[in-house]
């Protein structure tokens, strides 16, 4: 399977004669299984028609920043988030200059400025323009900022000159993209399913039972897995966080909804990380009408919710499973007992409701346990902690890495 399979690729096409090669590139990307959306600059439209790229990508081609119909379908910020990678091919000298300057005066430059995903640039221009110190400095600046530069190649140019400035061939760009995506990170080519946040268990149409989970740890983990090249599906209870760029995020409310969303997708994943604070119980009946106050006391009958993590770990061919254990005391012993009882590969224990970290906080400390070993991950910001936990999961997932 190509590493491009099911990846979201935004192809930016800027003005240059090499734009005619973008059509072939779109065709190759689609054939490799990628989802492709094309954004063209105004100048690109003078070299290749949007219709051609639309037919080949199977998606509407975007050109305008202020296009109400398109913005309503998928706004430019959504597009910036949607893309796993942004490839600009061909990238003109002018576009590189605008990218280097952080200008956002059209759709493509705005998306590039807004995105959290890697941006790859395949320059194509006259050799004199490529050799000009202004372009050289812009290219160097972009690389320092983490923009990936592929090409240009040397050879005969459309203007009849010889020299550097030819866009790499579409087949070459495809090979590089595949290598980039495959070799990119410890979880490249792996699919990680995560749960995060609290659940809400309805009592009546306006009330629910929930807990103090902010979802921050789960969202930080999603970002850390994405940074290691994983394909991430995040099943999230209600939180006040933006969905991580590049992840597929599924919003759920109750434990039963979360369980269903997980079971629908678990067969496709290599790892399952249960970070959600799932309510252990839900009201036996959900009142159809708002519950009225009458008596001095009100009894609630609760029934057990399914244990999503234990259920996944007990599947005939389970993914590699990682759980969390938030405890108010004795976290390590309780987590170890939980790990064995639920049959999970790894469990991360933390104290909650104390000064050490946990719910609603930006930092946290964890003790991670597995069969025959454990490691302390000291107090740090949740994103840094997530990076460390992901590195540790990588060690255990493929021992000897
Ligand atoms: O049993 P406890 O709730 O302490 O276990 C915590 C771990 O189990 C977490 O990883 C949590 O996401 C998961 N869990 C679950 N479904 C539940 C309860 C907990 O997946 N119903």
Coordinates of C-alpha atoms in Angstrom, one line a residue, residues 4-397:
X4 CA -0.1 8.2 0.3
X5 CA -3.2 6.0 0.7
X6 CA -6.0 8.0 2.4
X7 CA -3.7 10.9 3.1
X8 CA -5.0 14.5 2.5
X9 CA -2.8 16.3 0.1
X10 CA -3.3 20.0 -0.8
X11 CA -1.6 20.8 -4.1
X12 CA -0.9 24.4 -4.7
X13 CA -0.4 25.4 -8.3
X14 CA 1.2 28.8 -9.0
X15 CA 1.8 30.6 -12.3
X16 CA 4.4 29.1 -14.5
X17 CA 4.7 27.0 -17.7
X18 CA 5.4 23.9 -15.5
X19 CA 1.8 24.1 -14.3
X20 CA 0.8 21.8 -17.2
X21 CA 2.7 19.1 -15.3
X22 CA 0.3 19.5 -12.3
X23 CA -2.4 17.6 -14.2
X24 CA -0.2 14.5 -14.4
X25 CA 0.9 15.0 -10.8
X26 CA -2.8 15.0 -9.6
X27 CA -3.4 11.9 -11.6
X28 CA -0.5 10.1 -10.0
X29 CA -1.4 11.2 -6.5
X30 CA -4.9 10.0 -6.9
X31 CA -3.7 6.6 -8.3
X32 CA -1.6 6.2 -5.2
X33 CA -4.7 6.6 -3.0
X34 CA -4.3 10.2 -1.8
X35 CA -7.2 12.6 -1.4
X36 CA -6.2 15.7 -3.5
X37 CA -7.6 19.2 -3.3
X38 CA -6.1 21.8 -5.6
X39 CA -5.7 25.5 -4.9
X40 CA -4.5 27.7 -7.8
X41 CA -3.2 31.2 -7.7
X42 CA -4.7 33.7 -10.2
X43 CA -1.6 33.4 -12.4
X44 CA -1.8 29.6 -12.5
X45 CA -5.1 29.9 -14.2
X46 CA -3.4 31.4 -17.2
X47 CA -1.4 28.2 -17.8
X48 CA -3.9 25.4 -16.9
X49 CA -7.6 25.5 -16.4
X50 CA -9.3 24.8 -13.1
X51 CA -11.6 22.4 -15.0
X52 CA -8.7 20.1 -15.9
X53 CA -7.5 19.9 -12.3
X54 CA -11.1 19.6 -11.0
X55 CA -11.8 16.6 -13.3
X56 CA -8.6 14.9 -12.3
X57 CA -8.8 15.5 -8.5
X58 CA -12.5 14.9 -8.3
X59 CA -12.9 17.9 -6.1
X60 CA -13.7 21.5 -6.7
X61 CA -10.6 23.6 -7.4
X62 CA -10.3 26.7 -5.2
X63 CA -8.8 30.0 -6.5
X64 CA -10.4 32.8 -4.6
X65 CA -10.0 33.7 -0.9
X66 CA -13.3 35.5 -0.8
X67 CA -15.6 33.1 -2.5
X68 CA -18.7 32.7 -0.3
X69 CA -19.9 29.5 -1.9
X70 CA -16.6 27.7 -1.5
X71 CA -15.9 29.2 1.9
X72 CA -19.2 27.9 3.1
X73 CA -18.3 24.3 1.9
X74 CA -14.8 24.2 3.3
X75 CA -13.3 27.5 4.6
X76 CA -9.6 28.3 4.0
X77 CA -8.7 27.6 7.6
X78 CA -10.5 24.2 7.4
X79 CA -8.5 23.5 4.2
X80 CA -5.3 24.5 6.0
X81 CA -6.2 22.0 8.8
X82 CA -7.5 19.3 6.4
X83 CA -4.1 19.0 4.6
X84 CA -1.7 16.4 5.9
X85 CA 0.9 17.9 3.5
X86 CA 0.9 20.9 1.3
X87 CA 2.8 20.6 -1.9
X88 CA 3.3 23.6 -4.1
X89 CA 4.2 22.5 -7.6
X90 CA 5.2 24.5 -9.5
X91 CA 6.2 27.2 -7.0
X92 CA 7.1 30.4 -8.8
X93 CA 9.8 32.8 -7.7
X94 CA 7.1 35.3 -6.8
X95 CA 5.2 32.8 -4.7
X96 CA 8.4 31.8 -2.8
X97 CA 9.0 35.5 -2.1
X98 CA 5.5 35.9 -0.7
X99 CA 5.8 32.8 1.4
X100 CA 9.1 34.0 2.8
X101 CA 7.6 37.3 3.6
X102 CA 4.5 35.8 5.3
X103 CA 2.2 37.6 2.9
X104 CA -1.4 36.3 2.9
X105 CA -3.1 38.2 0.1
X106 CA -4.6 35.2 -1.7
X107 CA -6.0 31.8 -0.9
X108 CA -2.9 29.7 -1.3
X109 CA -0.5 32.1 0.6
X110 CA -3.2 32.4 3.4
X111 CA -3.5 28.6 3.7
X112 CA 0.3 28.3 3.9
X113 CA 0.5 30.8 6.6
X114 CA -2.4 29.2 8.6
X115 CA -1.4 25.6 8.3
X116 CA 0.3 23.5 11.0
X117 CA 1.2 20.8 8.4
X118 CA 4.5 20.5 6.5
X119 CA 4.8 22.6 3.4
X120 CA 6.8 21.3 0.5
X121 CA 7.9 23.5 -2.4
X122 CA 8.9 22.4 -5.9
X123 CA 10.3 25.5 -7.5
X124 CA 10.0 26.1 -11.3
X125 CA 11.3 29.3 -12.9
X126 CA 13.8 30.8 -15.4
X127 CA 17.4 29.9 -14.4
X128 CA 18.2 33.6 -14.0
X129 CA 15.4 34.1 -11.5
X130 CA 16.5 31.0 -9.6
X131 CA 20.1 32.3 -9.4
X132 CA 19.1 35.8 -8.3
X133 CA 20.3 36.5 -4.8
X134 CA 16.7 37.5 -3.8
X135 CA 15.4 34.0 -4.7
X136 CA 18.4 32.3 -3.2
X137 CA 17.8 34.1 0.1
X138 CA 14.1 33.4 0.1
X139 CA 14.8 29.7 -0.5
X140 CA 17.3 29.6 2.3
X141 CA 14.9 31.4 4.7
X142 CA 12.1 29.0 3.9
X143 CA 14.3 26.0 4.5
X144 CA 15.4 27.5 7.9
X145 CA 11.7 27.7 8.8
X146 CA 11.2 24.0 8.0
X147 CA 9.7 24.4 4.5
X148 CA 10.9 21.4 2.4
X149 CA 12.4 22.3 -1.0
X150 CA 12.5 19.7 -3.8
X151 CA 14.4 20.8 -6.8
X152 CA 14.7 22.5 -9.1
X153 CA 16.3 20.3 -11.7
X154 CA 18.8 21.5 -14.2
X155 CA 18.3 21.3 -18.0
X156 CA 16.6 22.9 -20.9
X157 CA 14.0 25.5 -20.0
X158 CA 10.8 26.5 -21.8
X159 CA 12.4 29.9 -22.5
X160 CA 15.2 28.1 -24.4
X161 CA 17.9 28.7 -21.8
X162 CA 19.8 26.0 -20.0
X163 CA 20.3 25.9 -16.2
X164 CA 18.6 25.2 -12.9
X165 CA 14.9 26.0 -12.6
X166 CA 13.0 23.1 -14.1
X167 CA 10.3 21.6 -11.9
X168 CA 11.0 18.0 -10.9
X169 CA 9.0 15.5 -12.9
X170 CA 5.6 14.4 -11.5
X171 CA 6.9 10.8 -11.0
X172 CA 9.9 12.1 -9.1
X173 CA 7.7 14.3 -6.9
X174 CA 5.4 11.3 -6.2
X175 CA 8.4 9.1 -5.2
X176 CA 9.7 11.8 -2.9
X177 CA 6.3 12.3 -1.3
X178 CA 6.0 8.5 -0.7
X179 CA 9.4 8.4 0.9
X180 CA 8.7 11.6 2.9
X181 CA 5.5 10.1 4.3
X182 CA 6.8 6.6 4.9
X183 CA 10.1 7.5 6.5
X184 CA 8.6 10.4 8.4
X185 CA 8.5 9.6 12.0
X186 CA 8.3 6.5 14.2
X187 CA 4.7 5.9 13.5
X188 CA 4.7 6.6 9.8
X189 CA 2.2 4.3 8.1
X190 CA 0.5 3.4 11.4
X191 CA -3.1 4.3 12.3
X192 CA -3.7 5.4 15.8
X193 CA -7.2 5.5 17.3
X194 CA -7.5 7.7 20.4
X195 CA -10.2 8.6 22.8
X196 CA -10.1 11.9 24.7
X197 CA -12.1 14.2 27.0
X198 CA -15.0 13.4 29.3
X199 CA -18.3 11.8 28.5
X200 CA -21.7 13.3 29.2
X201 CA -24.4 11.0 30.5
X202 CA -27.8 12.6 30.0
X203 CA -30.3 12.7 32.9
X204 CA -33.0 14.6 31.0
X205 CA -33.0 16.9 27.9
X206 CA -31.0 19.6 29.8
X207 CA -28.9 17.9 32.4
X208 CA -26.1 15.5 32.4
X209 CA -23.4 13.8 34.6
X210 CA -19.8 14.4 33.6
X211 CA -16.3 14.9 35.0
X212 CA -13.5 17.4 35.0
X213 CA -11.4 16.0 32.1
X214 CA -10.3 18.8 29.8
X215 CA -9.2 16.5 27.0
X216 CA -5.8 18.3 26.9
X217 CA -3.7 15.2 27.4
X218 CA -5.6 13.2 24.7
X219 CA -5.3 16.2 22.2
X220 CA -1.6 16.6 23.0
X221 CA -1.1 12.9 22.3
X222 CA -3.0 13.2 19.0
X223 CA -0.6 15.9 18.0
X224 CA 2.5 14.0 19.2
X225 CA 1.4 10.9 17.1
X226 CA 0.8 13.2 14.1
X227 CA 4.2 14.6 14.5
X228 CA 5.6 11.1 14.4
X229 CA 3.8 10.5 11.1
X230 CA 0.8 8.5 12.3
X231 CA -2.6 8.7 10.8
X232 CA -4.7 9.7 13.8
X233 CA -8.4 9.2 14.5
X234 CA -9.5 11.0 17.6
X235 CA -12.9 10.1 19.2
X236 CA -13.5 13.0 21.5
X237 CA -16.0 13.8 24.2
X238 CA -17.1 17.5 24.6
X239 CA -14.1 19.7 25.1
X240 CA -13.2 23.3 24.4
X241 CA -10.2 22.6 22.2
X242 CA -9.7 23.0 18.5
X243 CA -9.4 19.7 16.6
X244 CA -5.7 18.8 16.0
X245 CA -4.6 19.7 12.5
X246 CA -4.3 16.6 10.3
X247 CA -6.4 14.3 12.6
X248 CA -9.8 12.9 11.8
X249 CA -11.8 14.0 14.8
X250 CA -15.2 12.4 15.7
X251 CA -17.3 14.3 18.3
X252 CA -19.3 12.1 20.7
X253 CA -21.1 12.8 23.9
X254 CA -22.0 9.7 25.9
X255 CA -19.9 6.6 26.8
X256 CA -22.2 4.5 24.6
X257 CA -21.6 6.8 21.6
X258 CA -17.9 6.7 22.3
X259 CA -17.9 2.9 22.4
X260 CA -19.8 2.7 19.1
X261 CA -17.4 5.2 17.4
X262 CA -14.4 3.2 18.6
X263 CA -15.8 -0.2 17.6
X264 CA -16.7 1.1 14.2
X265 CA -13.0 2.0 13.6
X266 CA -10.9 -0.3 15.7
X267 CA -10.4 -2.9 13.0
X268 CA -8.5 -0.4 10.9
X269 CA -6.1 0.8 13.6
X270 CA -2.7 -0.5 14.8
X271 CA -2.8 1.2 18.2
X272 CA -5.6 2.2 20.5
X273 CA -4.9 4.8 23.2
X274 CA -7.7 5.3 25.7
X275 CA -7.2 8.7 27.2
X276 CA -10.9 9.6 27.7
X277 CA -12.3 9.9 31.2
X278 CA -15.3 7.7 30.4
X279 CA -18.2 7.9 33.0
X280 CA -18.4 4.6 34.8
X281 CA -22.1 4.9 35.2
X282 CA -25.1 6.4 33.3
X283 CA -28.6 7.0 34.5
X284 CA -30.8 3.9 33.9
X285 CA -33.5 6.1 32.4
X286 CA -33.2 9.4 30.6
X287 CA -36.2 11.4 31.4
X288 CA -38.0 12.7 28.3
X289 CA -39.0 15.9 30.1
X290 CA -36.9 18.1 32.4
X291 CA -37.0 16.5 35.9
X292 CA -39.2 18.7 38.2
X293 CA -38.2 19.4 41.8
X294 CA -40.7 17.9 44.2
X295 CA -39.3 16.0 47.1
X296 CA -36.5 17.0 49.5
X297 CA -34.3 14.1 48.1
X298 CA -34.0 12.6 44.7
X299 CA -32.6 9.2 44.0
X300 CA -30.8 8.4 40.8
X301 CA -30.4 4.9 39.6
X302 CA -27.2 4.4 37.6
X303 CA -26.1 1.5 35.5
X304 CA -22.6 0.5 34.5
X305 CA -21.2 1.8 31.3
X306 CA -19.2 -0.6 29.0
X307 CA -15.4 -0.5 29.5
X308 CA -14.3 0.5 26.1
X309 CA -10.6 -0.1 26.7
X310 CA -11.2 -3.6 28.2
X311 CA -13.5 -4.4 25.3
X312 CA -10.9 -3.4 22.7
X313 CA -8.1 -5.3 24.6
X314 CA -10.3 -8.4 24.6
X315 CA -10.9 -8.5 20.8
X316 CA -9.7 -11.6 19.0
X317 CA -6.9 -9.6 17.3
X318 CA -6.6 -6.4 19.4
X319 CA -4.4 -3.4 18.4
X320 CA -1.6 -2.5 20.7
X321 CA -3.5 -1.0 23.6
X322 CA -2.5 1.9 25.9
X323 CA -4.7 3.0 28.8
X324 CA -4.6 5.7 31.5
X325 CA -5.3 5.4 35.1
X326 CA -6.2 8.7 36.9
X327 CA -6.2 8.0 40.6
X328 CA -6.6 10.1 43.7
X329 CA -4.2 7.9 45.7
X330 CA -1.7 5.1 45.2
X331 CA -1.7 5.5 41.4
X332 CA 1.0 3.0 40.5
X333 CA -0.4 -0.1 42.4
X334 CA -3.9 0.7 41.2
X335 CA -2.7 1.2 37.6
X336 CA -0.9 -2.1 37.6
X337 CA -4.0 -3.9 38.9
X338 CA -6.0 -2.2 36.1
X339 CA -3.5 -3.1 33.4
X340 CA -3.7 -6.8 34.3
X341 CA -7.5 -6.8 34.8
X342 CA -8.2 -5.0 31.5
X343 CA -5.5 -6.9 29.6
X344 CA -3.8 -3.8 28.1
X345 CA -0.2 -3.6 26.9
X346 CA 0.7 -0.3 28.6
X347 CA -0.9 1.9 31.2
X348 CA 0.0 5.5 32.2
X349 CA -0.8 6.3 35.8
X350 CA -1.2 9.8 37.2
X351 CA -2.5 11.4 40.4
X352 CA -5.5 13.6 40.0
X353 CA -7.1 16.0 42.4
X354 CA -3.7 16.8 43.9
X355 CA -0.9 19.4 43.2
X356 CA 0.9 16.9 41.0
X357 CA -1.1 17.5 37.8
X358 CA -3.9 15.8 36.0
X359 CA -7.4 17.1 35.1
X360 CA -7.8 20.7 33.9
X361 CA -4.1 21.4 34.2
X362 CA -1.5 22.2 31.6
X363 CA 1.2 20.0 33.1
X364 CA 1.2 16.4 34.3
X365 CA 3.5 13.6 35.4
X366 CA 3.1 9.9 34.6
X367 CA 4.3 6.5 35.6
X368 CA 4.0 4.2 32.7
X369 CA 3.8 0.5 33.3
X370 CA 4.0 -2.6 31.1
X371 CA 4.6 -6.3 31.6
X372 CA 7.9 -6.5 33.4
X373 CA 8.8 -2.8 33.4
X374 CA 7.9 0.8 34.2
X375 CA 9.2 4.3 33.6
X376 CA 8.7 7.7 35.3
X377 CA 7.9 10.6 33.0
X378 CA 8.5 13.7 35.1
X379 CA 6.2 16.7 35.5
X380 CA 6.2 18.7 32.3
X381 CA 3.8 20.4 29.9
X382 CA 1.2 18.1 28.4
X383 CA 2.6 18.3 24.9
X384 CA 6.2 17.6 26.0
X385 CA 4.9 14.7 28.1
X386 CA 2.9 13.4 25.2
X387 CA 6.1 13.4 23.0
X388 CA 7.8 11.4 25.7
X389 CA 5.0 9.0 26.1
X390 CA 4.7 8.5 22.3
X391 CA 8.5 7.8 22.2
X392 CA 8.1 5.2 25.0
X393 CA 5.1 3.6 23.2
X394 CA 7.3 3.4 20.1
X395 CA 9.9 1.5 22.0
X396 CA 7.4 -1.0 23.4
X397 CA 5.3 -1.3 20.2

